[in-house]
PDB file of C-alpha atoms in Angstrom:
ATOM      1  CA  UNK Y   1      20.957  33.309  26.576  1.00 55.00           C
ATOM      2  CA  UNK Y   2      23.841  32.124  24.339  1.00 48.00           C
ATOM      3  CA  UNK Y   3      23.587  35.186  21.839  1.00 50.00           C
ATOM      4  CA  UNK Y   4      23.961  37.502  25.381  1.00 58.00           C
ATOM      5  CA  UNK Y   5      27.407  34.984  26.218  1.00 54.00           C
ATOM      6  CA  UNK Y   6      28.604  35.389  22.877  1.00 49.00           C
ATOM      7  CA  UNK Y   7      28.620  39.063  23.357  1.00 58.00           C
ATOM      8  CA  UNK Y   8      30.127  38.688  26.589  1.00 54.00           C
ATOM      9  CA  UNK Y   9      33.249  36.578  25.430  1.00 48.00           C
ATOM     10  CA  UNK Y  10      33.501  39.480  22.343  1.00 50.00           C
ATOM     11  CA  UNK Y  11      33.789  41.914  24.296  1.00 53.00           C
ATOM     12  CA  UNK Y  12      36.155  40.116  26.878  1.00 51.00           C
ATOM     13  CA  UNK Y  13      38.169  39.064  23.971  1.00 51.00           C
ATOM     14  CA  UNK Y  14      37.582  35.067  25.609  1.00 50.00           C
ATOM     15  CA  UNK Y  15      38.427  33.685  22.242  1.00 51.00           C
ATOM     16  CA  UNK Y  16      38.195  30.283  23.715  1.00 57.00           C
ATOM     17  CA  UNK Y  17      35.088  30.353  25.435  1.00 53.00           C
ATOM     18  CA  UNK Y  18      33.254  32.073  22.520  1.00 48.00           C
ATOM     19  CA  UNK Y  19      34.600  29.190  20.367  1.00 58.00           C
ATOM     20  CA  UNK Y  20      33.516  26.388  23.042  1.00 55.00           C
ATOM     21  CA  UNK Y  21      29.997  28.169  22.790  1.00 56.00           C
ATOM     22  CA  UNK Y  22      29.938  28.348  18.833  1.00 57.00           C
ATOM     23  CA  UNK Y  23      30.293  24.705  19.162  1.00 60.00           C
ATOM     24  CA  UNK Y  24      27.817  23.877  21.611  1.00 64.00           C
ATOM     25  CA  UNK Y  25      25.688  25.772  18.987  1.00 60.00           C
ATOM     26  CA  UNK Y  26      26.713  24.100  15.544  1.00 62.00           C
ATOM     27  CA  UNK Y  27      26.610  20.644  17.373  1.00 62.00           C
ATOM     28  CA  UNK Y  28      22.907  21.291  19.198  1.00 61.00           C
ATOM     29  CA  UNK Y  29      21.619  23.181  15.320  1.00 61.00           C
ATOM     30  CA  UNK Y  30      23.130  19.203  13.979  1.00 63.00           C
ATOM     31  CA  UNK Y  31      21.696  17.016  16.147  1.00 58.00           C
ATOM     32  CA  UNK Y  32      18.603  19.288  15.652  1.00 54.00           C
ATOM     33  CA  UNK Y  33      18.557  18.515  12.172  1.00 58.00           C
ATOM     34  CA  UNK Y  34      19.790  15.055  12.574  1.00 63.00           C
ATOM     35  CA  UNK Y  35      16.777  14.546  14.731  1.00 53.00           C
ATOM     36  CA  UNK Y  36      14.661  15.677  12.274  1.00 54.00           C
ATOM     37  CA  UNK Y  37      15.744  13.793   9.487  1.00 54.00           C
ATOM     38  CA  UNK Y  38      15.375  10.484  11.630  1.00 49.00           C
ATOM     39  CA  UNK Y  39      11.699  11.068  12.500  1.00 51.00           C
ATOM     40  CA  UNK Y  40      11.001  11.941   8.791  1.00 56.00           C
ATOM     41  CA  UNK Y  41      12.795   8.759   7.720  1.00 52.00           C
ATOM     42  CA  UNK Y  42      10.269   7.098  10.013  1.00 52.00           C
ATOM     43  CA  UNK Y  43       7.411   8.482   8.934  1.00 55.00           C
ATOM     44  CA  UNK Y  44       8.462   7.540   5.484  1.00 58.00           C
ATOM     45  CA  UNK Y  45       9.179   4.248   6.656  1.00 62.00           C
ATOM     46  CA  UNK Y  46       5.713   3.943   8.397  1.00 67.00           C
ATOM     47  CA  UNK Y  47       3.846   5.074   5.494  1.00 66.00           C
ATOM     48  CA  UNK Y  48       5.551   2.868   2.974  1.00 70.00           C
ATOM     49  CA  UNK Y  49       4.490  -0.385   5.717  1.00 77.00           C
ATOM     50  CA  UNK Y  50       1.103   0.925   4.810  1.00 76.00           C
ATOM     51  CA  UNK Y  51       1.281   1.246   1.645  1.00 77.00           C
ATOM     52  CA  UNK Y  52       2.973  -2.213   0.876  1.00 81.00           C
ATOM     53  CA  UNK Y  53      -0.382  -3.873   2.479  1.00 82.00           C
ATOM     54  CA  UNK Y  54      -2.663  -1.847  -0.427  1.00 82.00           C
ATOM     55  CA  UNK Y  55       0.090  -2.713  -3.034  1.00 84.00           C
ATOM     56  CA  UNK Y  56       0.467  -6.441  -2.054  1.00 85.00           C
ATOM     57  CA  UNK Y  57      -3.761  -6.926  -2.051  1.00 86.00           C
ATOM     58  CA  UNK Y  58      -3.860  -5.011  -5.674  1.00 89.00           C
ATOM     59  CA  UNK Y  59      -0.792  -7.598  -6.869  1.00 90.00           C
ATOM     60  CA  UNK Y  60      -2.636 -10.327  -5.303  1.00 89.00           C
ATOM     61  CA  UNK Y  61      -6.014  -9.199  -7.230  1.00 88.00           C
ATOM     62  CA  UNK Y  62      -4.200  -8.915 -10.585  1.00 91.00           C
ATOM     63  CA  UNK Y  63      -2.198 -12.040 -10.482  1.00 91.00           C
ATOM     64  CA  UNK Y  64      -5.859 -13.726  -9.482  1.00 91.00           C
ATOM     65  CA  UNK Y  65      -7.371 -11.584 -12.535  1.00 92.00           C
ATOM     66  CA  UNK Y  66      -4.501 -12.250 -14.963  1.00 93.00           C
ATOM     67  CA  UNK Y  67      -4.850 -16.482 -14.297  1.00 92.00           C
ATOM     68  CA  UNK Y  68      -8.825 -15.499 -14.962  1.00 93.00           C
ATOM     69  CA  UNK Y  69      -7.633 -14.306 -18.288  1.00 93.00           C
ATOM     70  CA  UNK Y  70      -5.397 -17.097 -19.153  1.00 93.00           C
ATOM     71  CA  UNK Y  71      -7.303 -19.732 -18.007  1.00 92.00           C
ATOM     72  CA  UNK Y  72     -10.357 -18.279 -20.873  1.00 92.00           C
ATOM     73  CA  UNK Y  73      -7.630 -17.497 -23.493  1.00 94.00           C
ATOM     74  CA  UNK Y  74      -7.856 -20.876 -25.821  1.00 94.00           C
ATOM     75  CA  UNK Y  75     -11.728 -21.500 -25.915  1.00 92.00           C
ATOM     76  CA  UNK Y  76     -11.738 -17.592 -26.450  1.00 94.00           C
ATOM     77  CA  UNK Y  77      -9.942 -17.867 -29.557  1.00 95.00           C
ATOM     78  CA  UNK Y  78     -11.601 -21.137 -30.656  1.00 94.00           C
ATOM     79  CA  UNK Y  79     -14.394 -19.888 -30.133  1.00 93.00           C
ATOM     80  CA  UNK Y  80     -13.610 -16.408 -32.472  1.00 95.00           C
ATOM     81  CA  UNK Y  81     -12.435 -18.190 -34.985  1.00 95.00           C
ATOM     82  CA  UNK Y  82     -15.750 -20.282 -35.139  1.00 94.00           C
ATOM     83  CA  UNK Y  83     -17.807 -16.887 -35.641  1.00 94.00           C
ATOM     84  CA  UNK Y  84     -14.845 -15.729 -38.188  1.00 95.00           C
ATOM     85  CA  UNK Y  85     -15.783 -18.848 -40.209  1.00 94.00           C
ATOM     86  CA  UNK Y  86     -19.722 -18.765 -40.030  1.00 93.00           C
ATOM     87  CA  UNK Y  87     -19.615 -14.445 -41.036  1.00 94.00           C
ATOM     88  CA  UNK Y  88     -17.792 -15.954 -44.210  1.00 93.00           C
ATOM     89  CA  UNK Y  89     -20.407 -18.368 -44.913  1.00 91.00           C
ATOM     90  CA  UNK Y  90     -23.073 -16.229 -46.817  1.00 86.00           C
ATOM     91  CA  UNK Y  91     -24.671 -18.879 -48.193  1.00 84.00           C
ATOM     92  CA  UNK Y  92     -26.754 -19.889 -45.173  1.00 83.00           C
ATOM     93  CA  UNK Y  93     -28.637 -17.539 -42.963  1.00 88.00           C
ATOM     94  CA  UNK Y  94     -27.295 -16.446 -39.959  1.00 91.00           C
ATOM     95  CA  UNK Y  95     -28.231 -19.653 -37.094  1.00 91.00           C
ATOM     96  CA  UNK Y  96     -27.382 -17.833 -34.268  1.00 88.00           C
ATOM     97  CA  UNK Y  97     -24.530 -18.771 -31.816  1.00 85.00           C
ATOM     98  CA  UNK Y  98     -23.702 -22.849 -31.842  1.00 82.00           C
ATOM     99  CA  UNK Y  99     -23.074 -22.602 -28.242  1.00 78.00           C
ATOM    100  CA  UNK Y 100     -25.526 -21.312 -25.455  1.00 72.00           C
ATOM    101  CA  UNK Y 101     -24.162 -17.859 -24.651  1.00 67.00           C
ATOM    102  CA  UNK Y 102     -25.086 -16.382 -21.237  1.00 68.00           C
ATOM    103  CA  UNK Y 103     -26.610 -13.296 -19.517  1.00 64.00           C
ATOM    104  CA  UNK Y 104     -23.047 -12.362 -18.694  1.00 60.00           C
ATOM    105  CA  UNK Y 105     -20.966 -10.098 -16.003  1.00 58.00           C
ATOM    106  CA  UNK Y 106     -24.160  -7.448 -15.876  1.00 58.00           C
ATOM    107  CA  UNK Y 107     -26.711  -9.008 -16.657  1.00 61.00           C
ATOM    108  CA  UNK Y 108     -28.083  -7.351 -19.687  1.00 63.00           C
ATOM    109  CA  UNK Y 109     -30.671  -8.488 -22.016  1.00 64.00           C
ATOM    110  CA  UNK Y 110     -28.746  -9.859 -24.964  1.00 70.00           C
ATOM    111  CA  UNK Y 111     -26.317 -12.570 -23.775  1.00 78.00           C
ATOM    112  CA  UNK Y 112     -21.906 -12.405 -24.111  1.00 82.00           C
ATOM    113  CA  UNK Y 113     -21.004 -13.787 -27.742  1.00 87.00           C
ATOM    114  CA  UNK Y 114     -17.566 -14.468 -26.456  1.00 89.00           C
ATOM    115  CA  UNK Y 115     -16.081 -15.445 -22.892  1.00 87.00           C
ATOM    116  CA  UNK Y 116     -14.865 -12.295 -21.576  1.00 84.00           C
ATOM    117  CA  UNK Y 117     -14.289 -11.616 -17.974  1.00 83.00           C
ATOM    118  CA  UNK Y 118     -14.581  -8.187 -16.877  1.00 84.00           C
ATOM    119  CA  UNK Y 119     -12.358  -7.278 -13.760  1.00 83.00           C
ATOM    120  CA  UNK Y 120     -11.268  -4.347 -11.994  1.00 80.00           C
ATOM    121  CA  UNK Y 121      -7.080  -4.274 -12.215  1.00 85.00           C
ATOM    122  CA  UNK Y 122      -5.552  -2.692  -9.155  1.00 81.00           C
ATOM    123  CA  UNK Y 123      -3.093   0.468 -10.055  1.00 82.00           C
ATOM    124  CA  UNK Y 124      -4.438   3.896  -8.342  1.00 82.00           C
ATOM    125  CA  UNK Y 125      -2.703   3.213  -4.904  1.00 82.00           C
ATOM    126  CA  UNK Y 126       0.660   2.684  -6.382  1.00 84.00           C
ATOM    127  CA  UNK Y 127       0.308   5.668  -8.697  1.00 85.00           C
ATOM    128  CA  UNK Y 128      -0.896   7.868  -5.670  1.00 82.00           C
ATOM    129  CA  UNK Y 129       1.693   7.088  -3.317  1.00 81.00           C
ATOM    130  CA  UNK Y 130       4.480   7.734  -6.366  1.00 79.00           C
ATOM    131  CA  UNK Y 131       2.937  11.064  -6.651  1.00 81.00           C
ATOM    132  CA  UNK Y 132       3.226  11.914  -3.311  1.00 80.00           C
ATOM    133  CA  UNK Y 133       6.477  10.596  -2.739  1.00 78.00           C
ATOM    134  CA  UNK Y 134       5.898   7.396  -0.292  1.00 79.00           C
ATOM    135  CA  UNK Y 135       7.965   5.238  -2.903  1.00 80.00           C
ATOM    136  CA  UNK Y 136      11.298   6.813  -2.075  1.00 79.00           C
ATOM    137  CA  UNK Y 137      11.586   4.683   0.573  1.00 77.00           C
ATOM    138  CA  UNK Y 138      11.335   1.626  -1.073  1.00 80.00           C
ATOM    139  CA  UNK Y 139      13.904  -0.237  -2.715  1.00 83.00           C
ATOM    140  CA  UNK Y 140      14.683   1.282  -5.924  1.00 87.00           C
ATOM    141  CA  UNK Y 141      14.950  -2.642  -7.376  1.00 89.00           C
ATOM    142  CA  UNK Y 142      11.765  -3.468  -6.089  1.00 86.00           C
ATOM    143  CA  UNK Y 143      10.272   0.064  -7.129  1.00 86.00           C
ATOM    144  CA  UNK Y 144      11.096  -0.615 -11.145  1.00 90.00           C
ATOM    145  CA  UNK Y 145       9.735  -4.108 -10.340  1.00 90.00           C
ATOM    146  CA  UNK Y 146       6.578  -3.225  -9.322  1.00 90.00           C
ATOM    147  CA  UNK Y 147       6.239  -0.181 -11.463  1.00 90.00           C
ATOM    148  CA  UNK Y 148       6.796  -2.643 -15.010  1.00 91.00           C
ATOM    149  CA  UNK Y 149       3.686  -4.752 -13.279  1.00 92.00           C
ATOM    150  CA  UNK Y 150       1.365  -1.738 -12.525  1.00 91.00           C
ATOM    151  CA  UNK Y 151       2.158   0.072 -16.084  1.00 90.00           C
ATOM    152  CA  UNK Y 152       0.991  -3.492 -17.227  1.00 91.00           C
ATOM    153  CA  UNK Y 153      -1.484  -3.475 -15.508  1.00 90.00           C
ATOM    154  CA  UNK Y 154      -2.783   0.086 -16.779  1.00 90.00           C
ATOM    155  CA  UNK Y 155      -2.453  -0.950 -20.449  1.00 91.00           C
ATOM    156  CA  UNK Y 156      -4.851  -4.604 -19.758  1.00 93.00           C
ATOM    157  CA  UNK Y 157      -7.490  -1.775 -18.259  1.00 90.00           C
ATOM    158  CA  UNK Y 158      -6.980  -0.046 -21.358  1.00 91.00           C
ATOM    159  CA  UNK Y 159      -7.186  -3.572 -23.584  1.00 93.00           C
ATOM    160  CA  UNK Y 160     -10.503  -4.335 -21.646  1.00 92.00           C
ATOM    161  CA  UNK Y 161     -12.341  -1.344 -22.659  1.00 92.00           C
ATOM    162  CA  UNK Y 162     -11.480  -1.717 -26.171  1.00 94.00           C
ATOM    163  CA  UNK Y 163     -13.140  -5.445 -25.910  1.00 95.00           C
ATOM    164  CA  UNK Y 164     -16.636  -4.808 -23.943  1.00 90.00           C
ATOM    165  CA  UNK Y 165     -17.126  -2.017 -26.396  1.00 93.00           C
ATOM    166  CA  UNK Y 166     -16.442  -4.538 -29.171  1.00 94.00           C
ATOM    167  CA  UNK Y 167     -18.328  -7.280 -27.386  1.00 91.00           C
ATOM    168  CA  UNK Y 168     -21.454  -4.975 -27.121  1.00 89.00           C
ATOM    169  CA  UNK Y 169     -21.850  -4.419 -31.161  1.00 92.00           C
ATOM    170  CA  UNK Y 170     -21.363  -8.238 -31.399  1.00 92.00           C
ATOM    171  CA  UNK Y 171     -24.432  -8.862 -29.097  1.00 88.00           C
ATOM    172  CA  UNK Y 172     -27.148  -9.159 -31.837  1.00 88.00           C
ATOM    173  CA  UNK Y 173     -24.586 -12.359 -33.493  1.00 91.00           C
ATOM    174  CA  UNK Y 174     -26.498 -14.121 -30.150  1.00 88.00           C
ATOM    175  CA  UNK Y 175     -29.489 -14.745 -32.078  1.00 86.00           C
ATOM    176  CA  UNK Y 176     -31.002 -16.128 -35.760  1.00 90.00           C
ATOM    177  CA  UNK Y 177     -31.282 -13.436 -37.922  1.00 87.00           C
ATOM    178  CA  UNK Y 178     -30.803 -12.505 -41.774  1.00 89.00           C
ATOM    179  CA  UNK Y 179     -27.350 -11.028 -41.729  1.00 91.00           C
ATOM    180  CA  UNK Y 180     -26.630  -9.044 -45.587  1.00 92.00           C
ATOM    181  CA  UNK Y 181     -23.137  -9.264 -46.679  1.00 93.00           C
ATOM    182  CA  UNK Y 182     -22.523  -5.803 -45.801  1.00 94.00           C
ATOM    183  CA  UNK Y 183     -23.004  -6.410 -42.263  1.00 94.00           C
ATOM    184  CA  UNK Y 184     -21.513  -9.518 -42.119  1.00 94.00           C
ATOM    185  CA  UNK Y 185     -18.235  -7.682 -43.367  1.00 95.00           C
ATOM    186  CA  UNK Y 186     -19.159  -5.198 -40.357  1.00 96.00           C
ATOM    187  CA  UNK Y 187     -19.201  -7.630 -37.785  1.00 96.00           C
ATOM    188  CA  UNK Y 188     -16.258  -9.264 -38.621  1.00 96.00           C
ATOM    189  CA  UNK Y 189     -14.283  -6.068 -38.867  1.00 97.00           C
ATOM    190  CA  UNK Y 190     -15.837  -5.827 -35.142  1.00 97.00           C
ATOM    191  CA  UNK Y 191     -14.468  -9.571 -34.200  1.00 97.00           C
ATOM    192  CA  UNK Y 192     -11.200  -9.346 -35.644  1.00 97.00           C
ATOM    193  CA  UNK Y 193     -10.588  -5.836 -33.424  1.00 97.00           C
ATOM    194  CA  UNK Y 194     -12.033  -7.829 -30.602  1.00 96.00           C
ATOM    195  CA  UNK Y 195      -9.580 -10.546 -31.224  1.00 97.00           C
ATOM    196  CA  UNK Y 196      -6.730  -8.395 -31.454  1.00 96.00           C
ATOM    197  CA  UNK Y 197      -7.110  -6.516 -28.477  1.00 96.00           C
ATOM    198  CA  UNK Y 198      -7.892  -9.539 -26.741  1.00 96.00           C
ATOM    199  CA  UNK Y 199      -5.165 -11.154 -27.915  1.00 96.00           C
ATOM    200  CA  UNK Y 200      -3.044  -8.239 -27.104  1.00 95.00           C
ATOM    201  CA  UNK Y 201      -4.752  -8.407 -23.050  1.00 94.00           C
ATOM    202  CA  UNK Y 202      -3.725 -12.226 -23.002  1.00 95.00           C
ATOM    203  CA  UNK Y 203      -0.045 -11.392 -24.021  1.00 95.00           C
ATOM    204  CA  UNK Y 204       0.362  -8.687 -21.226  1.00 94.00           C
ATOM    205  CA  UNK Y 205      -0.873 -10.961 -18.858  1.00 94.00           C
ATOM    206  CA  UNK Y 206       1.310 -13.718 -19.522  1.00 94.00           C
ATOM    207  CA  UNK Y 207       3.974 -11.863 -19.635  1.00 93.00           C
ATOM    208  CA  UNK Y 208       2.721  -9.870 -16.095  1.00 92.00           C
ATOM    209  CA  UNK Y 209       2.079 -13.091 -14.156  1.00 91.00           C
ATOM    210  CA  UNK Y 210       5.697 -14.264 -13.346  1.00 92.00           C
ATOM    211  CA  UNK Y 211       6.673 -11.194 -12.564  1.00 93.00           C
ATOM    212  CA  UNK Y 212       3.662 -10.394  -9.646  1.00 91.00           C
ATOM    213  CA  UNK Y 213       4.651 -14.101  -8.538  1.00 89.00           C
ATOM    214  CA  UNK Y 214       8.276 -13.213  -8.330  1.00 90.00           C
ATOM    215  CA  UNK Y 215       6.972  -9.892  -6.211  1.00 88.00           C
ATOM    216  CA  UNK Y 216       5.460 -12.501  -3.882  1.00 85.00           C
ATOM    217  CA  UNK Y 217       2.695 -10.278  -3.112  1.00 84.00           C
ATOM    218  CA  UNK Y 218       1.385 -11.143   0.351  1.00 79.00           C
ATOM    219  CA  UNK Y 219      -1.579  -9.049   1.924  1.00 76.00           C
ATOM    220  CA  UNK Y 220      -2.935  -9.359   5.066  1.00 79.00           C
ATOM    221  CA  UNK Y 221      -4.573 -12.575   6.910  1.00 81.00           C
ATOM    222  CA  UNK Y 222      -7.816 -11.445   6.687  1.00 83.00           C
ATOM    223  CA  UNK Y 223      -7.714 -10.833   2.678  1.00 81.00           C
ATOM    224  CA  UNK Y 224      -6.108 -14.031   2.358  1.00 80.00           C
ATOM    225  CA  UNK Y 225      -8.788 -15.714   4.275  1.00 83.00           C
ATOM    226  CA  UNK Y 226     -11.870 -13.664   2.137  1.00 85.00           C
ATOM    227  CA  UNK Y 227     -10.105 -14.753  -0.945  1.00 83.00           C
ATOM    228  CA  UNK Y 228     -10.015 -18.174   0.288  1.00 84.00           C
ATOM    229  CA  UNK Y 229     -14.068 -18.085   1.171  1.00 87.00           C
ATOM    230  CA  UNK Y 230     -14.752 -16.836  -2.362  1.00 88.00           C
ATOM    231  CA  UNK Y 231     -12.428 -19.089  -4.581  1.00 89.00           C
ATOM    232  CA  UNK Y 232     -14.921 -21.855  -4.252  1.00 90.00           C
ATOM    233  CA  UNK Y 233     -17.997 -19.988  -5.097  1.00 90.00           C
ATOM    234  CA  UNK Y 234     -15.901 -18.268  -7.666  1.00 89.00           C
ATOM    235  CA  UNK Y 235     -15.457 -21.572  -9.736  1.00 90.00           C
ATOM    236  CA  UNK Y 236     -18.419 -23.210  -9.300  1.00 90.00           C
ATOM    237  CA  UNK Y 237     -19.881 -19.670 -11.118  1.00 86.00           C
ATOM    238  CA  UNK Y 238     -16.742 -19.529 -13.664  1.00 87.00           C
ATOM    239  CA  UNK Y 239     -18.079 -23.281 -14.699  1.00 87.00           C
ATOM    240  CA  UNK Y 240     -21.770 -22.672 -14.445  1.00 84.00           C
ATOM    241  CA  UNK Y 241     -21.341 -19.364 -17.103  1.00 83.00           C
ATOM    242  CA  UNK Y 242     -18.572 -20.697 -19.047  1.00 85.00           C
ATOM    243  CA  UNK Y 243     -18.723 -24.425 -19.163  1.00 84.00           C
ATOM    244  CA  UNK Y 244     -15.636 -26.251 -20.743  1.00 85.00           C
ATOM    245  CA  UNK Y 245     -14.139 -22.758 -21.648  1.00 87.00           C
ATOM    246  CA  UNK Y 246     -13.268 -22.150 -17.871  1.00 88.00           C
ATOM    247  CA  UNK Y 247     -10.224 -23.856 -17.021  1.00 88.00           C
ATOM    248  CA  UNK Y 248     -10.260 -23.979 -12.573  1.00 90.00           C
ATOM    249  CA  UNK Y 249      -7.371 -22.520 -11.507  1.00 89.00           C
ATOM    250  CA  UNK Y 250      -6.199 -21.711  -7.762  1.00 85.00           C
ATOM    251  CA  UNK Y 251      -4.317 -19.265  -6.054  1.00 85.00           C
ATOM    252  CA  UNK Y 252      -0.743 -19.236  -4.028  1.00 78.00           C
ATOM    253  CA  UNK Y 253      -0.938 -19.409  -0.346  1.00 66.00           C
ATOM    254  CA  UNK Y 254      -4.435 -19.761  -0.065  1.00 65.00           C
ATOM    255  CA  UNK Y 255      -5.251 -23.558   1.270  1.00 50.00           C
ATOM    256  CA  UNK Y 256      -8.747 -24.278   0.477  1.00 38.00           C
ATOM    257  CA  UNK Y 257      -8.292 -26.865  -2.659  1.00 35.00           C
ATOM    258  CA  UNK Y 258     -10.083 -26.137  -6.246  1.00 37.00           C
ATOM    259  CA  UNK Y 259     -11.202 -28.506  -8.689  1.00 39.00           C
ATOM    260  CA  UNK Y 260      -8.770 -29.037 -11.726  1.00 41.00           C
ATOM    261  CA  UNK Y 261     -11.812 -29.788 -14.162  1.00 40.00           C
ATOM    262  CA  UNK Y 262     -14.845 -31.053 -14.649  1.00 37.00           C
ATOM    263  CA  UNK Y 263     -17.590 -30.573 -17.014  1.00 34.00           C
ATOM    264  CA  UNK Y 264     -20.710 -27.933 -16.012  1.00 29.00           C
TER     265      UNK Y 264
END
């Protein structure tokens, strides 16, 4: 319709009216795109809403798991440098731990030598939705913020490995056997690696906690109020496996009250 006015005006030589239509054309073909731009904007907008709900319940999870860490850290390392001192001592047969050790996260036949939680750190829906773009509508502040916690994050995955596989080859320090001095050296090559990397987990989440708590992650109702049912059962366990190594912590925003100590 407007290409067969165009042609008209051309051929009239209507210089004005084939410039009014041009107009009508370049301003409908702008709005078009203007249009377009909004609703993908939107979208964008939308998606990010989602995907703030899945970021704020993995923040939540790993400020809950980074206290868990912190809250083992100093009976961890008393405890390691217990076992560094007895490996030294070849002069007496190996006794065994001097502290009842227990079945542990998977219950497996020989029991933890050292308190080490085991949790699953929440990353793979913030590096998905960078991949596919949904973070260019956040805040780019914000987007560095978060990204510093979640690369964290990734390298206390990384840290935890590194322990449980040291933690397994320490099982067998769980019970009375004759050590030689060639695997006593062994094991506490094992220890110290265990130490370090677990020292090196407890540093990144120190240094991760104040920032997810100045992200002020907050998921929905209904994860605050699961969290809430579980924190209590969650303790009571913490104590029962760990004894006085657990310190009870508790969580931001949640309002069911935990114990601040207590012996097992």
């Amino acid at each position: 319709m407007l290409l067969r006015r165009f042609t008209k005006h051309i051929r009239e030589q209507n210089l004005s009216a084939f410039g009014l239509d041009f107009v009508i054309v370049v301003v409908g073909v702008l709005f078009a795109l203007m249009a377009e731009q909004w609703m993908r904007e939107g979208q964008q907008r939308a998606d990010l809403k989602s995907a703030e709900i899945a970021f704020n319940a993995d923040l939540f999870t790993n400020l809950f798991s980074a206290k868990e860490v912190l809250a083992i850290a100093p009976c961890r390392k008393a405890r390691t440098q217990v076992l560094s001192e007895m490996l030294q001592n070849e002069d007496e047969p190996w006794p065994g731990l001097p502290w009842t050790p227990h079945p542990g996260a998977f219950q497996t036949q020989l029991p933890e030598v050292l308190p080490t939680p085991y949790r699953f750190w929440g990353s793979q829906v913030w590096e998905a939705e960078l991949n596919n773009g949904t973070l260019s509508a956040m805040n780019a502040g914000r987007r560095r913020a978060l990204d510093s916690i979640f690369r964290g994050t990734n390298l206390i995955l990384d840290k935890q490995e590194d322990i449980f596989d040291a933690q397994s080859r320490l099982k067998l320090l769980a019970m009375p056997r004759e050590i030689s001095p060639a695997d006593r050296t062994r094991y506490l090559e094992i220890l110290h690696f265990h130490d370090q990397q677990s020292g090196l987990r407890e540093r990144v989440a120190r240094q991760t906690l104040p920032q997810i708590e100045a992200a002020d992650p907050q998921p929905d109702q209904a994860y605050y109020e699961e969290f809430g049912e579980y924190m209590p059962a969650y303790t009571a366990e913490r104590v029962e496996r760990y004894g006085d190594c657990f310190v009870p912590f508790d969580m931001p925003y949640l309002e069911t009250a935990f114990p601040t100590g207590g012996d097992p």
